[in-house]
mmCIF file of C-alpha atoms in Angstrom:
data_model
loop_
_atom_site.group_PDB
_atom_site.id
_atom_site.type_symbol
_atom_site.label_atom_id
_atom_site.label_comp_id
_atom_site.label_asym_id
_atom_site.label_seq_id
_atom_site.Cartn_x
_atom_site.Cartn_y
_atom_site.Cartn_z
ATOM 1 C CA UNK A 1 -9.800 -14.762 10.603
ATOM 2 C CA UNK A 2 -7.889 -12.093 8.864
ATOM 3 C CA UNK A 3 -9.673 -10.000 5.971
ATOM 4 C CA UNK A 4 -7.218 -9.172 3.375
ATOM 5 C CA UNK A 5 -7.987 -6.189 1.058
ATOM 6 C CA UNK A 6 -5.893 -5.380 -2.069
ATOM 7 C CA UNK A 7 -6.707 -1.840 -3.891
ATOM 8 C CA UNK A 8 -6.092 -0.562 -7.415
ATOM 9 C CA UNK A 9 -4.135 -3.933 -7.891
ATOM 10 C CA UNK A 10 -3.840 -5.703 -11.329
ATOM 11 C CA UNK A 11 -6.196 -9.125 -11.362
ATOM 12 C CA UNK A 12 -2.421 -10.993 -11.613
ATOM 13 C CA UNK A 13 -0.973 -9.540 -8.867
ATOM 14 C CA UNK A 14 -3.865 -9.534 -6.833
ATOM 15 C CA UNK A 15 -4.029 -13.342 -7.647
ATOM 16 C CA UNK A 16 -0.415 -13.649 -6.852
ATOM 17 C CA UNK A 17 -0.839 -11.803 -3.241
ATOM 18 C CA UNK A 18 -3.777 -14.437 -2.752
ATOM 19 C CA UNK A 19 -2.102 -17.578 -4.190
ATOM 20 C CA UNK A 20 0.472 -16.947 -1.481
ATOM 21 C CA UNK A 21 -1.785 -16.676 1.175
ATOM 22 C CA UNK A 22 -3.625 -19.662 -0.135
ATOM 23 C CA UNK A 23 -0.842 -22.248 -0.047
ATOM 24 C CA UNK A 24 -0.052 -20.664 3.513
ATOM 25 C CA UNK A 25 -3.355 -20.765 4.796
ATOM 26 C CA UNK A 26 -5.962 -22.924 3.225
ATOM 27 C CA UNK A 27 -9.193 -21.229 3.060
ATOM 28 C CA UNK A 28 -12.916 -22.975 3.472
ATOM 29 C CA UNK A 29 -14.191 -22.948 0.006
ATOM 30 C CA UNK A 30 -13.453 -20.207 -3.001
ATOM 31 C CA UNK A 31 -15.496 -17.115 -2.066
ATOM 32 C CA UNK A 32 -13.551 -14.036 -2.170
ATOM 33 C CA UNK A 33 -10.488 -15.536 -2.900
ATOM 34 C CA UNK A 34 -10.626 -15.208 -6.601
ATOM 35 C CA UNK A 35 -9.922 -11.829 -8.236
ATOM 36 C CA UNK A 36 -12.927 -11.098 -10.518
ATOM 37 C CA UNK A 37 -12.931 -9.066 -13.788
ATOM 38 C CA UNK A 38 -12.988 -5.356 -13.256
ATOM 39 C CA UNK A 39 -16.445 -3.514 -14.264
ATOM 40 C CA UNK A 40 -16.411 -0.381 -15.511
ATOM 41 C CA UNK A 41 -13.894 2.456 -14.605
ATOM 42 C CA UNK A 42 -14.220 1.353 -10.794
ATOM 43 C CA UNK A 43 -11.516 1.161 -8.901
ATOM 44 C CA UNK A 44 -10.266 -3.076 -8.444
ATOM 45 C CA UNK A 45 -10.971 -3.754 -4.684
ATOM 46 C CA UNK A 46 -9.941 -7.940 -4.158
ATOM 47 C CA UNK A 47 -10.842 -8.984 -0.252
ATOM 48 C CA UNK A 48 -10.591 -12.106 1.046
ATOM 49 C CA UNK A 49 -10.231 -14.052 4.404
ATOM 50 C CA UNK A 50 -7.318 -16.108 5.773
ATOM 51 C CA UNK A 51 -7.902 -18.127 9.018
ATOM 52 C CA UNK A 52 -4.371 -17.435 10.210
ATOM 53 C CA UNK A 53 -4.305 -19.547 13.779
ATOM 54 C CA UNK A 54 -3.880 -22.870 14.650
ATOM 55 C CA UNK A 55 -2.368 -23.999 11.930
ATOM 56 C CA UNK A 56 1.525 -23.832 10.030
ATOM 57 C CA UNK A 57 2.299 -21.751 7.506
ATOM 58 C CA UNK A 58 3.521 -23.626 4.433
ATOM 59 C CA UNK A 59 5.102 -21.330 2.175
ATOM 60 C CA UNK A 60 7.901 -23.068 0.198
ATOM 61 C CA UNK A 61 6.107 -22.932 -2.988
ATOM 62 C CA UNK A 62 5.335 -19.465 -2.908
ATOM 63 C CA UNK A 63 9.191 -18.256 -3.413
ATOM 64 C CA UNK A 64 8.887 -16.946 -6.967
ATOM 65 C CA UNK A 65 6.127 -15.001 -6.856
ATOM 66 C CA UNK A 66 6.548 -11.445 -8.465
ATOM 67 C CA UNK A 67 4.392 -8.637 -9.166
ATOM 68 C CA UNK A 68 3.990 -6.490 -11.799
ATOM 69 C CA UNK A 69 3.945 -3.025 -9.370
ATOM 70 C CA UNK A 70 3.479 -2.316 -5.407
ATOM 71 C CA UNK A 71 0.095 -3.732 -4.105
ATOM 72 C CA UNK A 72 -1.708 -1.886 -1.403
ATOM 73 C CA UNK A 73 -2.478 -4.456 1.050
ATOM 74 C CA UNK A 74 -4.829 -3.706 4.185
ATOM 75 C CA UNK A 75 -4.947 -6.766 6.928
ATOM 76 C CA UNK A 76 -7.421 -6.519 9.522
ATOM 77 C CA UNK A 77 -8.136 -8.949 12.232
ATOM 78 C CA UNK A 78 -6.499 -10.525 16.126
ATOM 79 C CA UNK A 79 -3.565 -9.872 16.965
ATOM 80 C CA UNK A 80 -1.795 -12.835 16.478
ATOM 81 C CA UNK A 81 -3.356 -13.907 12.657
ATOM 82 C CA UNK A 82 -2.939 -10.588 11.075
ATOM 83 C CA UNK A 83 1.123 -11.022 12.399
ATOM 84 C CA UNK A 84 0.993 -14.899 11.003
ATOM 85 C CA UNK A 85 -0.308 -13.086 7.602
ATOM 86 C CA UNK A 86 2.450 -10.431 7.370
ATOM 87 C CA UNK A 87 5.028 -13.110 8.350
ATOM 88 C CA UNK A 88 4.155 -15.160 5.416
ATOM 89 C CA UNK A 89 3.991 -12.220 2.875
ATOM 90 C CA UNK A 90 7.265 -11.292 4.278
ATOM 91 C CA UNK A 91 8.915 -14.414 2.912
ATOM 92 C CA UNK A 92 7.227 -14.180 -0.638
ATOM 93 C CA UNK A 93 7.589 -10.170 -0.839
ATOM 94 C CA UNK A 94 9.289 -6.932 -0.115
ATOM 95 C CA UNK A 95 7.006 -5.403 2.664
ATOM 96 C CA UNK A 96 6.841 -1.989 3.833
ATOM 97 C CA UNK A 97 4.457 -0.729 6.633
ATOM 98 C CA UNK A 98 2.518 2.348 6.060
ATOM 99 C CA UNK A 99 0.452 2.538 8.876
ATOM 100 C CA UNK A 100 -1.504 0.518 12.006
ATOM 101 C CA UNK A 101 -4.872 0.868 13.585
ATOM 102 C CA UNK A 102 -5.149 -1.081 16.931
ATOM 103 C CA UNK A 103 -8.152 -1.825 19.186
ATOM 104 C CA UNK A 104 -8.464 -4.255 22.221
ATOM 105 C CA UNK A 105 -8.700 -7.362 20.186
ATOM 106 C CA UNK A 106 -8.153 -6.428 16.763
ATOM 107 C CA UNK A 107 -5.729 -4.699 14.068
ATOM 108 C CA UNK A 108 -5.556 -3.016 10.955
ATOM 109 C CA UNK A 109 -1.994 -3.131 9.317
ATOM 110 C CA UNK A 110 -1.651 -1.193 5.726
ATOM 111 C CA UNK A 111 1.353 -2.578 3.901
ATOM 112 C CA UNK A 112 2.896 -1.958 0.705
ATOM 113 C CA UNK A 113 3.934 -4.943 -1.311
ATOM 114 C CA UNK A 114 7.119 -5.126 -4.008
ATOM 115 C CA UNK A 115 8.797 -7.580 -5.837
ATOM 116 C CA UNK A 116 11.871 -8.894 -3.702
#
C-alpha cells in the first residue's frame, strides 16, 4: 500500500490527482479517496491509499487530466509501490521531486505536480 497525501490542493485537483490513481490502481471501497469539503480556514489535507503491487497500471484514460496549480504530493510506502505510483503520475503530469526519506522497507517521496 502506498498512502498518498495532497496539501493545500483545490477539491478538483485533488480529485484529479486521485482519479488518476484510481483508474491505475483500483482501490477496495471509497474511504479516503474522495476529497471532502473544506471546514473552516484549515488547511485541505486529501490522503488516500493505492495498493500499487501485483497488479498493471492502466492509465490510458487518464491523459487529459489538468490542474488548476502545482499539487504537493507526499507518497509514502515499499519500495517498489511508491515507484509504480510516481510512474503512473508521471504519464498524467509534470513531476518534479523535492525531496526523499528512505528506511529499510519503506519511502517517503515529496513531489510537485503541474499540468504537462
Amino acid at each position: 500500500m502506498v498512502t498518498v497525501t495532497l496539501t493545500e490542493t483545490p477539491r478538483d485537483d485533488a480529485d484529479a490527482v486521485f482519479g488518476v490513481l484510481r483508474k491505475a490502481f483500483p482501490t477496495h471501497g471509497s474511504s479516503g479517496t474522495t476529497p471532502q469539503e473544506e471546514l473552516g480556514d484549515h488547511p485541505a489535507v486529501w490522503t488516500a491509499e493505492f495498493e500499487a503491487t501485483g497488479q498493471e497500471a492502466r492509465t490510458e484514460a487518464a491523459a487529459s487530466s489538468s490542474l488548476s496549480a502545482p499539487v504537493a504530493a507526499t507518497l509514502q510506502g515499499s519500495y517498489v509501490a511508491v515507484d509504480r505510483i510516481r510512474e503512473v503520475l508521471s504519464e498524467t503530469f509534470a513531476v518534479e521531486e523535492l525531496g526523499t526519506a528512505s528506511g529499510d522497507q519503506e519511502k517517503e517521496v515529496d513531489l510537485r505536480l503541474r499540468t504537462k
